[in-house]
Coordinates of C-alpha atoms and ligand atoms in Angstrom, one line a residue:
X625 CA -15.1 10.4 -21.8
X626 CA -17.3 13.0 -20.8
X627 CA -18.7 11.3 -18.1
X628 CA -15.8 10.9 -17.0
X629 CA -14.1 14.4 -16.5
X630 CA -13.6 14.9 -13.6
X631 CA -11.1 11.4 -13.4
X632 CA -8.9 13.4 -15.7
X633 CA -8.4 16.7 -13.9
X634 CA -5.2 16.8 -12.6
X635 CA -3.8 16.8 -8.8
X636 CA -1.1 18.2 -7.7
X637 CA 1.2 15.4 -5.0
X638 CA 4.2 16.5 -3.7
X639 CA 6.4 18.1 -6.6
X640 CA 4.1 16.1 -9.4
X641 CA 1.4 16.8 -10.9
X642 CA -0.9 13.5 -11.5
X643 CA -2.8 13.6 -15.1
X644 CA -5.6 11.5 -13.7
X645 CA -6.9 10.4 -10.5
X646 CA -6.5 6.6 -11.2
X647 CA -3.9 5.2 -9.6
X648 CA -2.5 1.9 -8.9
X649 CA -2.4 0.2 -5.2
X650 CA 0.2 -1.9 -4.5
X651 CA -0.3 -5.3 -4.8
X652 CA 2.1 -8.3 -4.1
X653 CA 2.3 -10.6 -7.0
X654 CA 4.7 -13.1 -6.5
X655 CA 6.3 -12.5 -9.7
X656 CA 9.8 -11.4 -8.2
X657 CA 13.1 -13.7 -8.8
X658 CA 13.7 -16.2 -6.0
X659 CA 16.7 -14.0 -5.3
X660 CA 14.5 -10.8 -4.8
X661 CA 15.3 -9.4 -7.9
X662 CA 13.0 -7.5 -10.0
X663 CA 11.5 -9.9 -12.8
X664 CA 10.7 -9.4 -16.4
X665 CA 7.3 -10.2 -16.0
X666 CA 7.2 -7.9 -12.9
X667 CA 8.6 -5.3 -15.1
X668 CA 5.8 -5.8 -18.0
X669 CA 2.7 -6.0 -15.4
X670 CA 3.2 -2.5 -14.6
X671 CA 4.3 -1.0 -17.9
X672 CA 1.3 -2.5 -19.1
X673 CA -0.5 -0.2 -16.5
X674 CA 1.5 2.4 -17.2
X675 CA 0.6 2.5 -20.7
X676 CA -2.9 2.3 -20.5
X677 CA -3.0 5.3 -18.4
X678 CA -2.8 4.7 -14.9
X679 CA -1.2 8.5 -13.8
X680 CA 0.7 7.0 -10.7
X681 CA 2.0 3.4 -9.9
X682 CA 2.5 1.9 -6.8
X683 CA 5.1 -0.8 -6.7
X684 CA 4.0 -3.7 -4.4
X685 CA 5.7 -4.4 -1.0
X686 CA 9.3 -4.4 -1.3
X687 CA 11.4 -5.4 1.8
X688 CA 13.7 -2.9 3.3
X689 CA 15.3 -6.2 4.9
X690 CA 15.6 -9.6 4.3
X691 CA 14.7 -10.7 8.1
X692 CA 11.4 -8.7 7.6
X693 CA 10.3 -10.7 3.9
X694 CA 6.7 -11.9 4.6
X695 CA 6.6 -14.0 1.6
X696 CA 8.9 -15.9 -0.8
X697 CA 9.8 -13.6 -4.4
X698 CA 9.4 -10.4 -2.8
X699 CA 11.3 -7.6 -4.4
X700 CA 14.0 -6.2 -2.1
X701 CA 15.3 -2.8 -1.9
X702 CA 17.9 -3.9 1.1
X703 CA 21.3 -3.6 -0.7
X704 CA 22.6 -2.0 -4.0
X705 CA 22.5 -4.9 -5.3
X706 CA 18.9 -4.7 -6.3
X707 CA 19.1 -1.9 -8.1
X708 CA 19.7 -2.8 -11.2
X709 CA 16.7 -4.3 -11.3
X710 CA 14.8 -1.1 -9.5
X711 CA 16.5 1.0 -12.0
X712 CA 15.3 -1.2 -15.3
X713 CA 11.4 -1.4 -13.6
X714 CA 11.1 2.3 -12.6
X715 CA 12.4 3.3 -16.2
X716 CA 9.6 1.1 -18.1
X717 CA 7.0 2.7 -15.8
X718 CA 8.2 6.3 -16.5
X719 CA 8.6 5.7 -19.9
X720 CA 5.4 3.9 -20.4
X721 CA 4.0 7.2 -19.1
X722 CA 3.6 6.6 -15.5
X723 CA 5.3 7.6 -12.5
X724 CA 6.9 5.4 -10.1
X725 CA 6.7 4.9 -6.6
X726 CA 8.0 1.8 -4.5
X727 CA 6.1 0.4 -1.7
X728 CA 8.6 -0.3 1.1
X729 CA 7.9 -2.7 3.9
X730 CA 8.5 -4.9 6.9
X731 CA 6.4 -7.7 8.0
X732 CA 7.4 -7.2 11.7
X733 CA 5.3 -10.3 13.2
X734 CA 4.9 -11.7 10.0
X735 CA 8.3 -11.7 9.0
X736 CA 10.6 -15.4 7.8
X737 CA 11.9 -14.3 11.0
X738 CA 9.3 -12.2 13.1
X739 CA 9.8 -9.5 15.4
X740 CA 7.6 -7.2 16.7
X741 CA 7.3 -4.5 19.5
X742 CA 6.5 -6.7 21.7
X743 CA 6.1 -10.8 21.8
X744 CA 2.3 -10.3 21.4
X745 CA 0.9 -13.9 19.6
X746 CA -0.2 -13.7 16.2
X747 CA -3.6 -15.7 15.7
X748 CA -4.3 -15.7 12.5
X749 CA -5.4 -19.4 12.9
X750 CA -4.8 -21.8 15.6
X751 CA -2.4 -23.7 13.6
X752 CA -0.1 -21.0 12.9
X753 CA 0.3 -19.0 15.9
X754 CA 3.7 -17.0 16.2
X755 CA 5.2 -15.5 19.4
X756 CA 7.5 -13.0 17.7
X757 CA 10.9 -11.5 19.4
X758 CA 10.8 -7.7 20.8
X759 CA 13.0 -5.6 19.3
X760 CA 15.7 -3.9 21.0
X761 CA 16.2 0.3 21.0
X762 CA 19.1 -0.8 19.1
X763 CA 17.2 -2.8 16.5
X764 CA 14.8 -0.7 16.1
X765 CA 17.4 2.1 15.4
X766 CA 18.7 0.0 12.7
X767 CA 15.5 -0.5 11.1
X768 CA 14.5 3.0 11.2
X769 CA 18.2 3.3 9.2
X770 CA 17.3 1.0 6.7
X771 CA 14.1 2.2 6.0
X772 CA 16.1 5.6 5.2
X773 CA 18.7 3.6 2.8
X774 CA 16.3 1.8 1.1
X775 CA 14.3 4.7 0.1
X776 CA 17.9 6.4 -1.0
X777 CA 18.2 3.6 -3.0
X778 CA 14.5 3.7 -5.0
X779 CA 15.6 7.5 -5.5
X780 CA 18.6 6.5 -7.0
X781 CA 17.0 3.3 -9.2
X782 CA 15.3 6.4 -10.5
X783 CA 11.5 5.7 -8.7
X784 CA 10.1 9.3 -8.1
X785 CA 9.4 8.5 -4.2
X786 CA 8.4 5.6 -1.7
X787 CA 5.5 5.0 -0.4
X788 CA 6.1 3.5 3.3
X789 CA 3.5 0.8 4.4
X790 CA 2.0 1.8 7.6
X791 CA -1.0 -0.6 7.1
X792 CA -2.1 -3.9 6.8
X793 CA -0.7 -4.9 10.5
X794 CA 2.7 -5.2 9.1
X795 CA 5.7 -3.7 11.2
X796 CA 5.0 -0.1 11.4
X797 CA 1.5 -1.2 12.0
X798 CA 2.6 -3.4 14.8
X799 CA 4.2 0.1 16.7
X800 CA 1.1 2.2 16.8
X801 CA -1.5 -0.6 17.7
X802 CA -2.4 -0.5 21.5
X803 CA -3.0 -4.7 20.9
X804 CA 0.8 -5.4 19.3
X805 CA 2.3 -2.9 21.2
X806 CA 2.7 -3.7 24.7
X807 CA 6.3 -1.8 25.5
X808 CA 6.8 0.6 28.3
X809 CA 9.8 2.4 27.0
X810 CA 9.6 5.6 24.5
X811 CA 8.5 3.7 21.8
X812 CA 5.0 2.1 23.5
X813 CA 2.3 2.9 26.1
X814 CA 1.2 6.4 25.2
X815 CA -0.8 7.3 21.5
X816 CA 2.7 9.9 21.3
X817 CA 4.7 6.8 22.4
X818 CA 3.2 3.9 19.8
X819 CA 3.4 6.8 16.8
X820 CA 7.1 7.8 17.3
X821 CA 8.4 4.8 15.0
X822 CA 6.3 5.7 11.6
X823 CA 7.2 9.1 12.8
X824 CA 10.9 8.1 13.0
X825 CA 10.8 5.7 10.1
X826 CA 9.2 9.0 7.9
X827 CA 12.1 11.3 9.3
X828 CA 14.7 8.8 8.5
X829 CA 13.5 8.4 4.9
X830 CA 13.0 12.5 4.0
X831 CA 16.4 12.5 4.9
X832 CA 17.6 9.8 2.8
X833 CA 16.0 10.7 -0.3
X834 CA 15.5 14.6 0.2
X835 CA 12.9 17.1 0.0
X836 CA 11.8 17.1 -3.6
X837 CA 10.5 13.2 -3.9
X838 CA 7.1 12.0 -3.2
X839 CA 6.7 10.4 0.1
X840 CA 3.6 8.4 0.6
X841 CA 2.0 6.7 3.4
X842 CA 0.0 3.8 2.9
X843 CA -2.5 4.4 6.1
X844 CA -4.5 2.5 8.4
X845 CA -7.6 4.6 10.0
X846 CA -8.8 2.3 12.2
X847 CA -7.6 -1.7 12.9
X848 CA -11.3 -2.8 12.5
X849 CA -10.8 -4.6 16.1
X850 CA -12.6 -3.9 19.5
X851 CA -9.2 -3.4 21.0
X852 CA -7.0 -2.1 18.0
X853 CA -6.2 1.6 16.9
X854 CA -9.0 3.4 16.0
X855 CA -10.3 6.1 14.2
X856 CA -10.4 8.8 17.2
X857 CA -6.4 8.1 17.0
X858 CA -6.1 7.9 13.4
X859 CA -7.3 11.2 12.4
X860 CA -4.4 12.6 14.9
X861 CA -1.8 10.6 13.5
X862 CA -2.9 11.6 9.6
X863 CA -2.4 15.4 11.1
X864 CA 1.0 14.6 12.2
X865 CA 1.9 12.5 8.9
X866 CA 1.3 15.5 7.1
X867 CA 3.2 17.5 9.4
X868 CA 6.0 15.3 9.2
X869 CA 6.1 16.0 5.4
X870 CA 4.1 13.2 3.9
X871 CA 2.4 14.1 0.2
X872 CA -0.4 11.6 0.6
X873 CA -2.5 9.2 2.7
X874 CA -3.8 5.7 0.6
X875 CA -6.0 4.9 3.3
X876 CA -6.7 1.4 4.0
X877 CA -8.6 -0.1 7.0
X878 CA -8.5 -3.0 8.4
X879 CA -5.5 -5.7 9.1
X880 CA -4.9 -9.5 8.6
X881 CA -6.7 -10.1 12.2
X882 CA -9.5 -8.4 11.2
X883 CA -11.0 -9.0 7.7
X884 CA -11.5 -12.1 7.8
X885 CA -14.3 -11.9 10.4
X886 CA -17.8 -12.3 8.9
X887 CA -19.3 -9.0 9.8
X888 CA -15.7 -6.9 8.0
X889 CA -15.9 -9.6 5.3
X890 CA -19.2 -8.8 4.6
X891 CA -18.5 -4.8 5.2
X892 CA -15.2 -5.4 2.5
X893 CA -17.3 -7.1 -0.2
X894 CA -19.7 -4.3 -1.0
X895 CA -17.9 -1.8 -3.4
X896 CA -16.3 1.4 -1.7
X897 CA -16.3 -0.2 1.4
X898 CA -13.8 2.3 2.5
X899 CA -14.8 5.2 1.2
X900 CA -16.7 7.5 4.5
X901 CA -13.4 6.5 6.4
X902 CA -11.3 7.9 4.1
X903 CA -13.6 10.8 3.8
X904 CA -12.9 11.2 7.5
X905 CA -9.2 11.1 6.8
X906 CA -9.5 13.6 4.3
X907 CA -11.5 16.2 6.2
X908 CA -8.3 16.6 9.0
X909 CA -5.5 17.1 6.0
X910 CA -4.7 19.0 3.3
X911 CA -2.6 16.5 1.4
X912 CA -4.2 14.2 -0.9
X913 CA -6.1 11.5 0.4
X914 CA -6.7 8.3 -1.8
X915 CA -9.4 5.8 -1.5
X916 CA -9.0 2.1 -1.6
X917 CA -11.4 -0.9 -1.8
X918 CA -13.7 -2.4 -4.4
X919 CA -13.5 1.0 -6.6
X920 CA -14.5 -1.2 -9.6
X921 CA -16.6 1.2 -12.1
X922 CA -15.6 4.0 -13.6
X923 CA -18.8 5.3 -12.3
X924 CA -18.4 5.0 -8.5
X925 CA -14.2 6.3 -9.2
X926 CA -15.9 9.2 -10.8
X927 CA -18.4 9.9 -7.8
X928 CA -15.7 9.7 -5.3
X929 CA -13.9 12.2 -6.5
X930 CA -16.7 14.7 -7.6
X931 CA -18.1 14.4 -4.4
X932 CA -15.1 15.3 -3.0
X933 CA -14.9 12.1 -0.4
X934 CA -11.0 11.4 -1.8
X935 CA -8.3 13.1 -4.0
X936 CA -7.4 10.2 -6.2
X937 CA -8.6 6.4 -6.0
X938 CA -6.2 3.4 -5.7
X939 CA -7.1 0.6 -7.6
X940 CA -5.2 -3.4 -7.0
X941 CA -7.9 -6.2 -8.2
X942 CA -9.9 -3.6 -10.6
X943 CA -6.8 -3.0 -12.5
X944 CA -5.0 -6.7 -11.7
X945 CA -8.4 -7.5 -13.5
X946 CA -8.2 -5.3 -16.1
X947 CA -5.0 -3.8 -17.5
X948 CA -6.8 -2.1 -19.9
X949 CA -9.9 -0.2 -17.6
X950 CA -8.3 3.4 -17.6
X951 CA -7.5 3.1 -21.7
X952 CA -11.7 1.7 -22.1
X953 CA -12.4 4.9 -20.3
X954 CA -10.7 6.9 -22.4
X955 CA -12.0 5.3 -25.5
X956 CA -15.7 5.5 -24.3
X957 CA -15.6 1.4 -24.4
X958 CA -16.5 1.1 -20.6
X959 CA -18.8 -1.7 -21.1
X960 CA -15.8 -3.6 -22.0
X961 CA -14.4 -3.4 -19.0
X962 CA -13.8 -6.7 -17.0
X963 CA -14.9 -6.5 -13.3
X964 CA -12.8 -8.1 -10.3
X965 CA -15.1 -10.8 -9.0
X966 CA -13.8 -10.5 -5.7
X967 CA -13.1 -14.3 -5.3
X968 CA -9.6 -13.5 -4.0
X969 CA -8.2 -16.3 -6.5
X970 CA -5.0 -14.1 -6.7
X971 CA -4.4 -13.5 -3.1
X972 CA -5.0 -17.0 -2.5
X973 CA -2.1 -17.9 -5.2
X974 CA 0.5 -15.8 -3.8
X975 CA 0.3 -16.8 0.0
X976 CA 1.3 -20.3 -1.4
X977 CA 3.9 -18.6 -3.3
X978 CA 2.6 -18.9 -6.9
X979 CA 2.2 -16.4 -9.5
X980 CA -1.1 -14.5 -9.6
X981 CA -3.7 -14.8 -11.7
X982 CA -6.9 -13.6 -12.3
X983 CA -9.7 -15.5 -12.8
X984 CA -10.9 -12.5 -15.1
X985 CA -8.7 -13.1 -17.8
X986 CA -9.8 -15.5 -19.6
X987 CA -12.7 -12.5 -20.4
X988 CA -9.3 -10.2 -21.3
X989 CA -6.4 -10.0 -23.4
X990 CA -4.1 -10.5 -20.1
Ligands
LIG507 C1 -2.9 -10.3 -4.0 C2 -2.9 -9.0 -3.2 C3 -1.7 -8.4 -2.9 C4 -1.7 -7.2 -2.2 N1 -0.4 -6.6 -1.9 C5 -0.4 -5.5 -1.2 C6 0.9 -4.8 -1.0 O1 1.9 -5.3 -1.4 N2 0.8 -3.7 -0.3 C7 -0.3 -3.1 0.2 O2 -0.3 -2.0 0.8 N3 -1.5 -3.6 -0.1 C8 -1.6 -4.8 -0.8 N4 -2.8 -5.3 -1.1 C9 -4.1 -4.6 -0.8 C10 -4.5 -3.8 -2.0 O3 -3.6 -2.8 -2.4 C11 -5.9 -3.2 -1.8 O4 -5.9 -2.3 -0.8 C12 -7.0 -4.3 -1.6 O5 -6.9 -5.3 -2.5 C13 -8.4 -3.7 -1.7 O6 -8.5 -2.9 -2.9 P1 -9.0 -3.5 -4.4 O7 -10.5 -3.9 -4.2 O8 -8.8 -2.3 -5.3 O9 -8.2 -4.7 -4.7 C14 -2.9 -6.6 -1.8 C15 -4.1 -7.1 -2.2 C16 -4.1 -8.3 -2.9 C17 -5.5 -8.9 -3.2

């Protein structure tokens, strides 16, 4: 463990103090009910984290309305209904030692039913190109609304904040990018313009839930795209995040339309791929900054944070891989850990609509 010691010093977020810098990133499983209910197995996959250490877990994606579902077995956080569920998920976290955070989300574009700021084309291939509906001021009031309720609810399941997913491309995404957002009302045009939604959307859920829970903010620096949001812009926006009352960035670059190109791809398979941008990130805010992206040693975790590049690391694959990497840390057994391969077997699974697995665990107890 001593190699290790500066993982384990603690950091304060919001109203919480984290008793590691390991943390879980959210990561869609397709282990929800059909009915968007919260799962048993969904329920064990993170208490199993939770129990081996990890200090802070982010729930996956969970849609704040059923129009804006991406993919089938989502959890949903869009009526009371699903909080039974919430309730019985954030409890096994909390009690398995971990605290809880949900990830809450809108696909915009790539909603069941996709809407967008504007009717920009998706082309994510050839075959499946979407035009998707604008929004009106009125539906986007809404939304901004039920991003607020959906956080009260989480409080209320007993979760100790949201993290609101402003990444990926997804809706919120969608607003600030210059290529999706093409409106000429208050809401596009101007860099002040395409960030008043995720500024609205963060307003809307403080409100809901109050000042003492964690708010997160899962981040995009830069689009990765000649003519997508970039880091110039991003650094403003992570200023005005924190001003908004945000307690951290989980920075992650990049969207759908971007990664797979060969030059990211080959950028997002080396390990830390993300780690000077985030370091950029960190250097314009005072609120903890969390790296994501091929963190897969404890070694290169470690240097991150001794070097001072991030606040904590988010892990998905590593600890999808792995459940036990944080406790084989602890109990100096590191060369038993079980490294993602990177051969996006589980991401594959899920966009069909299947359980993920990891072809790792046949080297684990999983
Ligand atoms: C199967 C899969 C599901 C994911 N689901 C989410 C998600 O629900 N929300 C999110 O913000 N990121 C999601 N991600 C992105 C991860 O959180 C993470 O940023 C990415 O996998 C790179 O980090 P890693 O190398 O630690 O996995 C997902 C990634 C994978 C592979």
């Amino acid at each position: 463990m001593k190699a290790f010691q500066t993982l384990f010093i603690p950091l304060n977020i919001g109203n919480l103090v984290l008793k590691n810098r390991i943390t879980l990133a959210p990561m869609f499983l397709c282990y929800g009910n059909p009915d968007g209910t919260v799962s048993e197995k969904t329920i064990e996959f993170y208490a199993r984290r939770a129990k081996a250490g990890v200090s802070l877990i982010v729930v996956e994606a969970s849609a704040v309305d059923s129009k804006g579902m991406g993919l089938s077995r989502m959890i949903r956080a869009d009526s009371d209904n699903y909080i039974k569920g919430l309730s019985k998920l954030a409890k096994a976290i909390k009690d398995a030692g971990g605290y809880a955070v949900l990830q809450l989300y809108h696909g915009g574009r790539y909603s069941q039913q996709p809407i967008a700021p504007s009717p920009v084309e998706t082309y994510l291939s050839p075959e499946k190109k979407i035009i998707p509906q604008a929004m009106s001021i009125d539906e986007i009031t809404e939304l901004i609304n039920k991003f607020g309720e959906a956080a009260e609810r989480a409080i209320y399941a007993g979760f100790n904040g949201v993290e609101l997913h402003g990444a990926s491309g997804y809706l919120v995404a969608q607003f600030i990018s210059p290529r999706t957002n093409k409106r000429t009302d208050k809401y596009g045009g101007s860099f002040e313009n395409r960030i008043r939604f995720p500024l609205e959307v963060v307003a809307s859920v403080r409100e809901h839930m109050g000042k003492e829970y964690l708010l997160g903010y899962r981040f995009l620096p830069d689009e990765w795209l000649p003519d997508g949001f970039k880091l110039n812009e991003g650094k403003i926006l992570a200023r005005r995040l924190e001003k908004a009352s945000v307690n951290y960035l989980s920075c992650n670059a990049g969207t759908y339309e971007s990664w797979f190109l060969p030059d990211i791809m080959k950028r997002t398979s080396k390990h830390g791929y993300q780690v000077d941008i985030t370091y950029e990130i960190k250097k314009e805010v005072k609120i903890p900054v969390f790296a994501n992206g091929r963190i897969n040693t404890p070694d290169l975790a470690e240097e991150i944070i001794r070097k001072g590049k991030a606040d904590a690391v988010a892990l998905a694959r590593p600890l999808f891989a792995d459940p036990e990497f944080i406790q084989k840390i602890f109990e100096n057994r590191t060369d038993q850990i079980v490294e993602c391969a990177n051969d996006m077997q589980c991401g594959r699974l899920t966009m069909q609509g299947l359980d993920a697995v990891c072809s790792q665990w046949k080297k684990v107890n999983a």
